[in-house]
Short mmCIF file of C-alpha atoms and ligand atoms in Angstrom, two decimals:
data_model
loop_
_atom_site.label_atom_id
_atom_site.label_comp_id
_atom_site.label_asym_id
_atom_site.label_seq_id
_atom_site.Cartn_x
_atom_site.Cartn_y
_atom_site.Cartn_z
CA MET A 1 144.94 101.56 98.38
CA LYS A 2 141.68 100.62 96.64
CA ALA A 3 140.24 103.67 94.84
CA LEU A 4 136.56 104.02 95.64
CA ASN A 5 133.86 105.75 93.59
CA VAL A 6 132.54 108.55 95.77
CA CYS A 7 129.63 110.89 95.19
CA VAL A 8 129.55 114.01 97.39
CA ILE A 9 126.20 115.79 97.51
CA GLY A 10 126.59 119.49 98.34
CA THR A 11 129.58 121.61 97.31
CA GLY A 12 129.62 124.06 100.24
CA TYR A 13 132.23 124.69 102.93
CA VAL A 14 132.12 121.00 103.93
CA GLY A 15 131.27 119.18 100.69
CA LEU A 16 133.83 120.81 98.40
CA PRO A 17 136.93 120.43 100.60
CA THR A 18 135.81 116.84 101.35
CA GLY A 19 135.38 115.99 97.67
CA VAL A 20 138.67 117.57 96.66
CA GLY A 21 140.46 115.94 99.60
CA LEU A 22 139.15 112.47 98.74
CA ALA A 23 140.14 112.99 95.09
CA GLU A 24 143.64 113.97 96.23
CA LEU A 25 143.75 110.69 98.20
CA GLY A 26 143.15 108.84 94.90
CA HIS A 27 139.40 108.17 94.99
CA HIS A 28 137.16 108.93 91.99
CA VAL A 29 134.87 111.71 93.09
CA VAL A 30 131.78 113.34 91.63
CA CYS A 31 130.58 116.42 93.46
CA VAL A 32 126.89 117.18 92.95
CA ASP A 33 125.05 120.42 93.58
CA LYS A 34 121.67 121.78 92.50
CA ASP A 35 123.22 125.20 91.92
CA GLU A 36 124.05 125.23 88.19
CA ASN A 37 126.16 128.39 88.46
CA LYS A 38 128.29 126.80 91.16
CA ILE A 39 128.77 123.60 89.16
CA HIS A 40 129.56 125.56 86.00
CA ALA A 41 132.18 127.60 87.86
CA LEU A 42 133.74 124.48 89.37
CA GLN A 43 133.83 122.77 85.96
CA ASN A 44 135.86 125.78 84.81
CA GLY A 45 138.23 125.34 87.73
CA GLN A 46 136.82 128.43 89.46
CA ILE A 47 136.68 128.10 93.19
CA THR A 48 133.30 128.99 94.68
CA LEU A 49 134.52 129.70 98.18
CA TYR A 50 137.80 130.85 99.70
CA GLU A 51 139.79 128.13 101.45
CA GLU A 52 143.58 128.16 101.74
CA GLY A 53 145.06 125.61 99.31
CA LEU A 54 141.72 124.43 97.90
CA GLU A 55 141.97 126.06 94.46
CA GLU A 56 145.23 124.41 93.44
CA LEU A 57 144.05 120.99 94.69
CA LEU A 58 140.76 121.42 92.81
CA LYS A 59 142.51 122.36 89.55
CA LYS A 60 145.08 119.56 89.89
CA ASN A 61 142.48 116.84 90.51
CA PHE A 62 139.99 118.22 87.99
CA SER A 63 142.56 118.24 85.17
CA ALA A 64 143.65 114.72 86.22
CA GLY A 65 140.03 113.60 85.89
CA GLN A 66 140.02 112.57 89.57
CA ILE A 67 137.09 114.83 90.39
CA GLN A 68 134.06 115.88 88.35
CA PHE A 69 131.10 118.15 88.99
CA SER A 70 127.48 117.61 88.08
CA THR A 71 123.98 118.80 88.87
CA SER A 72 122.74 115.23 88.43
CA MET A 73 122.91 112.43 91.02
CA GLU A 74 123.21 109.71 88.39
CA SER A 75 126.77 108.89 89.52
CA VAL A 76 125.21 107.53 92.73
CA SER A 77 124.41 104.38 90.74
CA ASN A 78 128.06 103.38 90.55
CA SER A 79 129.28 104.88 93.82
CA ASP A 80 130.66 102.87 96.70
CA VAL A 81 130.03 105.80 99.04
CA VAL A 82 127.59 108.69 98.80
CA ILE A 83 128.45 111.52 101.16
CA VAL A 84 125.58 113.86 102.04
CA ALA A 85 126.98 117.30 102.85
CA VAL A 86 124.02 119.62 102.29
CA GLY A 87 123.09 122.41 104.69
CA THR A 88 121.03 122.04 107.85
CA PRO A 89 120.36 125.74 108.61
CA PRO A 90 118.61 126.71 111.85
CA HIS A 91 114.83 127.14 111.62
CA PRO A 92 114.28 130.94 111.91
CA VAL A 93 111.91 130.59 114.86
CA THR A 94 112.52 127.30 116.69
CA HIS A 95 116.25 127.22 115.80
CA GLU A 96 116.01 123.46 115.26
CA ALA A 97 118.03 122.08 112.36
CA ASP A 98 116.01 122.50 109.15
CA MET A 99 116.14 119.02 107.58
CA GLN A 100 114.37 119.78 104.30
CA TYR A 101 117.57 119.75 102.23
CA ILE A 102 118.77 116.46 103.75
CA HIS A 103 115.41 114.80 103.17
CA ALA A 104 115.18 116.09 99.58
CA ALA A 105 118.73 114.95 98.78
CA VAL A 106 118.16 111.51 100.31
CA ARG A 107 114.82 111.03 98.55
CA GLU A 108 116.53 111.77 95.24
CA LEU A 109 119.73 109.77 95.77
CA ALA A 110 117.66 106.74 96.85
CA THR A 111 116.23 106.41 93.37
CA TYR A 112 119.73 105.99 91.91
CA LEU A 113 120.97 103.33 94.35
CA LYS A 114 121.99 100.15 92.47
CA ASN A 115 124.72 98.08 94.15
CA TYR A 116 125.65 98.00 97.82
CA THR A 117 126.29 101.61 98.78
CA VAL A 118 127.29 103.33 102.01
CA VAL A 119 125.28 106.51 102.48
CA ALA A 120 127.37 108.70 104.81
CA ILE A 121 125.67 111.68 106.45
CA LYS A 122 128.37 114.32 106.87
CA SER A 123 126.08 117.27 107.51
CA THR A 124 125.52 118.15 111.15
CA VAL A 125 122.18 116.50 111.85
CA PRO A 126 119.93 115.92 114.89
CA VAL A 127 120.46 112.68 116.79
CA GLY A 128 118.36 109.94 115.20
CA THR A 129 118.65 111.26 111.63
CA GLY A 130 120.36 108.05 110.44
CA THR A 131 117.21 106.08 111.24
CA VAL A 132 115.01 108.65 109.48
CA VAL A 133 117.25 108.55 106.40
CA GLU A 134 117.13 104.76 106.38
CA LYS A 135 113.33 104.89 106.32
CA ILE A 136 113.25 107.46 103.49
CA ILE A 137 115.57 105.34 101.34
CA LYS A 138 113.58 102.14 101.97
CA GLU A 139 110.35 103.92 100.99
CA GLN A 140 111.90 105.32 97.80
CA ASN A 141 113.76 102.18 96.81
CA PRO A 142 112.58 99.06 98.68
CA THR A 143 115.14 96.76 97.03
CA ALA A 144 118.17 98.99 97.65
CA ASP A 145 121.16 97.34 99.37
CA PHE A 146 122.75 100.07 101.55
CA ASP A 147 123.87 101.15 104.98
CA VAL A 148 123.47 104.64 106.41
CA VAL A 149 126.42 105.80 108.51
CA SER A 150 127.06 109.00 110.42
CA LEU A 151 130.34 110.58 109.30
CA PRO A 152 130.40 114.01 110.98
CA GLU A 153 132.79 116.71 109.83
CA PHE A 154 135.18 118.59 112.11
CA LEU A 155 136.68 120.96 109.50
CA ARG A 156 137.28 124.55 110.59
CA GLU A 157 136.48 127.12 107.91
CA GLY A 158 139.63 128.72 106.57
CA PHE A 159 141.59 125.62 107.55
CA ALA A 160 139.41 123.04 105.82
CA VAL A 161 142.16 121.64 103.58
CA TYR A 162 144.61 121.38 106.46
CA ASP A 163 141.99 119.86 108.76
CA PHE A 164 140.92 117.35 106.08
CA PHE A 165 144.46 115.95 105.86
CA HIS A 166 145.17 116.25 109.60
CA PRO A 167 142.00 115.05 111.36
CA ASP A 168 142.28 114.69 115.15
CA ARG A 169 139.90 111.79 114.70
CA VAL A 170 137.43 110.27 112.23
CA ILE A 171 134.17 109.42 113.95
CA VAL A 172 132.04 106.79 112.23
CA GLY A 173 128.57 105.95 113.45
CA THR A 174 127.50 102.49 112.27
CA ASN A 175 127.00 98.93 113.49
CA SER A 176 127.50 97.42 110.02
CA GLU A 177 130.76 95.55 109.43
CA ARG A 178 130.41 96.03 105.68
CA ALA A 179 130.01 99.78 106.07
CA GLN A 180 132.94 99.94 108.48
CA SER A 181 135.32 98.34 105.99
CA VAL A 182 134.19 100.65 103.17
CA ILE A 183 134.76 103.75 105.32
CA GLN A 184 138.09 102.32 106.45
CA THR A 185 139.10 102.07 102.76
CA LEU A 186 138.03 105.66 102.23
CA TYR A 187 140.72 106.78 104.68
CA ASP A 188 143.28 104.05 103.87
CA ALA A 189 145.28 106.39 101.64
CA PHE A 190 146.19 108.70 104.53
CA GLU A 191 149.96 108.55 105.11
CA THR A 192 149.46 108.66 108.87
CA LYS A 193 146.38 106.60 109.69
CA PRO A 194 143.85 108.89 111.33
CA ASN A 195 142.47 107.90 114.71
CA MET A 196 139.22 106.18 113.64
CA LEU A 197 136.51 105.64 116.23
CA PHE A 198 133.54 103.41 115.34
CA VAL A 199 130.53 104.04 117.56
CA LYS A 200 126.73 103.75 117.50
CA ARG A 201 125.17 106.07 114.90
CA GLU A 202 123.37 108.10 117.59
CA SER A 203 126.64 108.51 119.51
CA SER A 204 128.37 109.79 116.38
CA GLU A 205 125.57 112.27 115.71
CA THR A 206 125.81 113.42 119.34
CA ILE A 207 129.63 113.73 119.32
CA LYS A 208 129.41 116.41 116.63
CA TYR A 209 126.98 118.63 118.54
CA ALA A 210 128.56 117.93 121.91
CA SER A 211 132.02 118.88 120.57
CA ASN A 212 130.89 122.11 118.93
CA ALA A 213 128.78 123.16 121.90
CA PHE A 214 131.72 122.47 124.22
CA LEU A 215 134.08 124.57 122.07
CA ALA A 216 131.53 127.39 122.04
CA ILE A 217 131.21 127.17 125.82
CA LYS A 218 135.01 127.28 126.15
CA ILE A 219 135.16 130.45 124.05
CA HIS A 220 132.35 132.07 125.99
CA TYR A 221 134.05 131.09 129.25
CA ILE A 222 137.25 132.97 128.37
CA ASN A 223 135.15 135.93 127.25
CA GLU A 224 133.53 136.00 130.69
CA MET A 225 136.97 135.77 132.28
CA ALA A 226 137.96 138.73 130.09
CA ASN A 227 135.09 140.76 131.56
CA PHE A 228 136.31 139.80 135.04
CA CYS A 229 139.90 140.77 134.19
CA GLU A 230 138.78 144.18 132.95
CA LYS A 231 137.31 144.85 136.39
CA THR A 232 140.13 143.40 138.47
CA GLY A 233 143.19 144.55 136.49
CA ALA A 234 144.23 141.00 135.60
CA ASN A 235 145.38 140.24 132.05
CA VAL A 236 143.14 137.64 130.41
CA LEU A 237 145.91 136.56 128.00
CA GLU A 238 148.07 135.68 131.00
CA VAL A 239 145.10 133.97 132.64
CA ALA A 240 144.43 131.95 129.45
CA LYS A 241 148.10 131.00 129.23
CA GLY A 242 148.14 129.87 132.84
CA MET A 243 144.92 127.90 132.45
CA GLY A 244 146.06 126.32 129.17
CA LEU A 245 149.15 124.78 130.80
CA ASP A 246 146.78 122.42 132.59
CA THR A 247 146.62 119.53 130.10
CA ARG A 248 143.00 118.95 131.15
CA ILE A 249 142.15 122.44 129.86
CA GLY A 250 144.61 122.92 126.97
CA PRO A 251 145.65 126.25 125.39
CA ARG A 252 143.43 126.26 122.29
CA PHE A 253 140.10 128.08 121.97
CA LEU A 254 140.95 130.36 124.86
CA ASN A 255 141.30 133.52 122.71
CA PRO A 256 138.90 136.16 124.05
CA GLY A 257 137.02 138.16 121.44
CA PRO A 258 133.71 139.75 120.46
CA GLY A 259 131.85 136.45 120.84
CA PHE A 260 131.82 133.37 118.63
CA GLY A 261 130.12 133.36 115.22
CA GLY A 262 130.15 131.51 111.93
CA SER A 263 127.76 129.06 110.33
CA CYS A 264 128.41 126.37 112.95
CA PHE A 265 128.71 127.38 116.60
CA PRO A 266 125.59 129.58 116.72
CA LYS A 267 123.57 127.01 114.74
CA ASP A 268 124.87 123.96 116.58
CA THR A 269 124.46 125.40 120.09
CA MET A 270 120.87 126.39 119.27
CA ALA A 271 120.14 122.96 117.77
CA MET A 272 121.66 121.25 120.83
CA ALA A 273 119.51 123.36 123.15
CA PHE A 274 116.45 122.55 121.01
CA MET A 275 117.17 118.80 121.20
CA GLY A 276 117.56 119.17 124.96
CA ARG A 277 114.13 120.77 125.26
CA GLN A 278 112.69 118.22 122.80
CA ASN A 279 113.94 115.38 125.04
CA ASP A 280 113.07 117.19 128.26
CA VAL A 281 116.75 117.36 129.25
CA SER A 282 117.99 120.52 130.99
CA MET A 283 120.73 122.31 129.00
CA THR A 284 120.92 125.53 131.01
CA LEU A 285 124.64 126.02 130.34
CA ILE A 286 124.21 125.97 126.55
CA GLU A 287 121.02 128.07 126.73
CA ASP A 288 122.87 130.68 128.78
CA VAL A 289 125.90 130.73 126.46
CA ILE A 290 123.62 131.32 123.45
CA LYS A 291 121.98 134.29 125.18
CA GLU A 292 125.18 135.79 126.62
CA ASN A 293 127.18 135.33 123.43
CA TRP A 294 124.53 137.24 121.50
CA ALA A 295 124.50 140.03 124.14
CA ARG A 296 128.28 140.31 123.85
CA LYS A 297 128.03 141.58 120.27
CA LYS A 298 125.78 144.40 121.53
CA GLN A 299 128.25 145.13 124.35
CA MET A 300 131.09 145.39 121.82
CA ALA A 301 129.08 147.81 119.66
CA ASN A 302 128.33 149.95 122.70
CA ARG A 303 132.03 149.93 123.59
CA VAL A 304 132.79 151.42 120.17
CA LEU A 305 129.94 153.96 120.25
CA ASN A 306 130.80 154.99 123.77
CA VAL A 307 134.30 156.07 122.74
CA VAL A 308 132.89 158.57 120.20
CA LYS A 309 129.76 159.60 122.12
CA ASP A 310 130.97 163.22 122.56
CA ILE A 311 132.12 163.61 118.95
CA PRO A 312 129.59 165.18 116.53
CA ASP A 313 128.97 163.05 113.38
CA PRO A 314 131.64 160.51 114.32
CA LYS A 315 133.40 158.46 111.66
CA ILE A 316 133.97 154.83 112.59
CA ALA A 317 136.47 152.56 110.83
CA VAL A 318 135.74 148.83 111.06
CA LEU A 319 138.56 146.42 110.30
CA GLY A 320 137.32 142.87 109.78
CA LEU A 321 133.95 141.59 108.51
CA ALA A 322 134.49 137.80 108.17
CA PHE A 323 133.44 135.70 111.18
CA LYS A 324 137.10 134.82 111.70
CA ASN A 325 140.46 135.01 109.94
CA GLY A 326 141.24 132.75 106.97
CA THR A 327 137.78 132.86 105.41
CA ASP A 328 135.57 135.12 103.28
CA ASP A 329 132.45 133.89 105.10
CA CYS A 330 130.31 136.55 106.80
CA ARG A 331 127.47 134.25 107.86
CA GLU A 332 126.65 134.87 111.54
CA SER A 333 129.82 136.95 111.73
CA PRO A 334 130.29 138.74 115.08
CA ALA A 335 131.73 141.63 113.06
CA MET A 336 128.57 141.94 110.97
CA GLU A 337 126.33 141.74 114.02
CA ILE A 338 128.39 144.41 115.80
CA LEU A 339 128.27 146.51 112.61
CA ASP A 340 124.47 146.18 112.50
CA GLU A 341 124.30 147.51 116.05
CA ILE A 342 126.70 150.39 115.30
CA LEU A 343 124.72 151.38 112.20
CA LYS A 344 121.62 151.87 114.37
CA ALA A 345 123.38 154.98 115.70
CA ASN A 346 123.70 157.98 113.41
CA VAL A 347 127.34 157.45 112.40
CA THR A 348 129.44 157.12 109.24
CA VAL A 349 131.17 153.76 108.90
CA THR A 350 134.02 152.73 106.61
CA VAL A 351 134.88 149.04 106.44
CA TYR A 352 137.76 146.89 105.22
CA ASP A 353 138.35 143.13 105.20
CA PRO A 354 141.11 141.31 103.28
CA LYS A 355 138.78 138.63 101.87
CA ALA A 356 135.15 139.19 102.87
CA MET A 357 134.25 142.50 101.19
CA GLU A 358 132.19 140.91 98.39
CA ASN A 359 130.21 138.74 100.79
CA ALA A 360 129.72 141.68 103.15
CA LYS A 361 128.36 143.85 100.32
CA LYS A 362 125.64 141.24 99.72
CA LEU A 363 124.55 141.69 103.34
CA ILE A 364 124.97 145.42 104.05
CA GLY A 365 124.95 146.98 100.60
CA ASP A 366 125.63 150.72 100.58
CA LYS A 367 125.03 151.33 104.28
CA VAL A 368 128.80 151.70 104.67
CA VAL A 369 131.80 152.97 102.71
CA TYR A 370 134.11 150.17 101.43
CA ALA A 371 137.82 150.97 101.68
CA SER A 372 140.46 149.43 99.44
CA ASP A 373 142.88 148.82 102.30
CA MET A 374 143.13 149.19 106.07
CA TYR A 375 144.94 152.54 105.94
CA SER A 376 142.34 154.23 103.76
CA ALA A 377 139.69 152.74 106.03
CA VAL A 378 141.05 154.56 109.08
CA GLN A 379 141.69 157.87 107.25
CA ASN A 380 140.03 160.69 109.29
CA ALA A 381 138.31 158.15 111.52
CA ASP A 382 137.44 158.99 115.12
CA VAL A 383 137.78 155.37 116.21
CA VAL A 384 138.99 152.14 114.62
CA ALA A 385 137.30 148.92 115.73
CA ILE A 386 139.18 145.65 115.03
CA LEU A 387 136.57 142.88 114.82
CA THR A 388 138.22 139.93 112.96
CA GLU A 389 141.52 138.28 113.87
CA TRP A 390 143.25 138.83 110.49
CA ASP A 391 147.05 138.78 110.73
CA ASP A 392 147.19 141.84 108.40
CA PHE A 393 145.77 144.01 111.17
CA LYS A 394 148.55 142.99 113.56
CA SER A 395 151.02 144.92 111.38
CA LEU A 396 148.99 148.14 111.41
CA ASP A 397 151.55 150.99 111.50
CA LEU A 398 150.33 152.90 114.56
CA GLN A 399 152.56 155.90 113.93
CA LYS A 400 151.13 156.21 110.41
CA ILE A 401 147.49 155.97 111.48
CA ALA A 402 148.05 158.33 114.41
CA TYR A 403 148.56 161.09 111.84
CA SER A 404 145.69 160.07 109.54
CA MET A 405 142.96 159.63 112.16
CA ASN A 406 140.75 162.47 113.47
CA HIS A 407 140.73 161.12 117.01
CA LYS A 408 143.12 158.42 118.23
CA ASN A 409 140.79 155.73 119.54
CA ILE A 410 141.23 151.98 119.07
CA VAL A 411 138.74 149.33 120.18
CA ASP A 412 140.67 146.11 119.63
CA CYS A 413 138.08 143.31 120.03
CA ARG A 414 140.68 140.68 119.10
CA ASN A 415 143.69 141.88 121.13
CA LEU A 416 145.79 142.04 117.95
CA LEU A 417 147.76 145.23 118.77
CA ASP A 418 150.33 145.98 121.45
CA PRO A 419 148.63 148.21 124.06
CA GLN A 420 151.98 149.74 125.09
CA LYS A 421 152.83 150.75 121.51
CA ALA A 422 149.32 152.13 121.05
CA LYS A 423 149.67 154.26 124.17
CA GLU A 424 153.14 155.45 123.10
CA ASN A 425 151.54 156.70 119.87
CA GLY A 426 148.95 158.65 121.82
CA PHE A 427 146.05 156.25 121.34
CA ASN A 428 143.19 155.64 123.74
CA TYR A 429 143.43 151.84 123.44
CA LEU A 430 140.67 149.46 124.56
CA GLY A 431 141.50 145.77 124.35
CA ILE A 432 139.58 142.72 125.61
CA GLY A 433 140.35 141.62 129.13
CA ARG A 434 143.58 143.54 129.50
C1 UDX B 1 133.89 125.16 114.09
C2 UDX B 1 134.66 124.02 114.75
O1 UDX B 1 135.93 124.51 115.18
C3 UDX B 1 134.87 122.90 113.73
O2 UDX B 1 135.52 121.82 114.35
C4 UDX B 1 133.51 122.46 113.20
O3 UDX B 1 133.66 121.45 112.23
C5 UDX B 1 132.77 123.63 112.59
O4 UDX B 1 132.64 124.69 113.55
P1 UDX B 1 134.42 127.15 112.46
O5 UDX B 1 133.02 127.55 112.77
O6 UDX B 1 134.85 127.10 111.05
O7 UDX B 1 134.70 125.66 113.07
O8 UDX B 1 135.38 128.18 113.16
P2 UDX B 1 136.21 128.22 114.51
O9 UDX B 1 137.63 128.34 114.14
O10 UDX B 1 135.80 127.15 115.42
O11 UDX B 1 135.72 129.65 115.12
C6 UDX B 1 134.35 129.83 115.39
C7 UDX B 1 134.17 131.21 116.02
O12 UDX B 1 134.78 131.25 117.31
C8 UDX B 1 134.79 132.33 115.20
O13 UDX B 1 133.94 133.47 115.26
C9 UDX B 1 136.11 132.61 115.94
O14 UDX B 1 136.55 133.96 115.77
C10 UDX B 1 135.69 132.35 117.37
N1 UDX B 1 136.79 131.97 118.25
C11 UDX B 1 137.46 130.81 117.99
C12 UDX B 1 137.08 132.76 119.35
O15 UDX B 1 136.46 133.81 119.56
N2 UDX B 1 138.06 132.36 120.19
C13 UDX B 1 138.78 131.22 119.98
O16 UDX B 1 139.67 130.93 120.77
C14 UDX B 1 138.48 130.43 118.84
#
């Protein structure tokens, strides 16, 4: 395998696992970020985000000199590939992807381009961005010899290391043979060759949004089926199982819950809807899912408040703050949005999350009490709301909490507990769709 020189710009949830993964594959990687504190921490082997398995890989490759960290883009000058993995947050009003960070990074990297370089856009970007980036580079550095390719990421947070080494597919948007062979080399070191699909750049940019929007729609669909099951006495987990046996549907992403969240699905569905409107293409399904998914968080909060409506000064225990299990990320977390709604009522809330407490504190400060573990969180509570699908909560000792709670109410927004066992321990148990 030919080791390439790779520069990764952006050391967030996509850039860092990508840089560390490529270093582990044997490439020479420099990860660049403007944030000096982040770079300083990484240079001291301190992980700047929680991802299973990332810390040991980072330390191993850093001490082997396989990966370095810098605030400067100078390493672009001797890179074969520059991977742009900076954020494209939604515009607060229009919800379109905010491209300022991409444009700034590209303007800067252009000035360092020396030999033939593949500039790979890994951030999730609107269709047509490759052409815009090409123009920016040509303006900044008219003699540069480069190709811009779309190299979208499909990592799931919390499983980024696993997903990096086990990609379902690698989508590459380019019509340049030279660029194709460089990207092929990037992935040559994989033991099992990933399924690589070379398409037009615009198709690659679209595949990313279309995939994420579809997954979000699939999640919302099972949440709607859960609502239906609650009215008809069906069990949504049985329905999901039955549906998933159809290979055209598949069993994954049919777990009902409080609505999808995270820094991708909400952002990408809104950006997809914006691009639809921008191109005068009707995207009613996605528009409706965005609206209904948001409303679901409110419905979940009302479900919790409703259980304690006749209790004076109720105490609510919230288990789970991260947007999903396996991560410390609270951005666009359904749990945090539900918590915001609950806090609008005059109640006392105690929270616990295995990994996300620090990030949650940055968002909600002292509006809630922070418990050291799930049992102290539910102490004297009138209801416990389970909002994130952490495995820890599945082992909650119901007998133990039955004694420590003030009222025995459980609102299980992730269907983690056994309803029968809850009932046997005297709980009023509310699950999702069953
Ligand atoms: C997603 C895509 O899965 C990934 O391919 C893409 O690269 C980035 O966006 P991520 O946002 O990290 O990944 O999390 P994901 O595991 O997809 O979950 C997103 C949200 O949907 C979470 O709030 C999760 O709790 C929720 N979810 C997921 C469900 O409610 N039900 C499911 O069955 C699956």
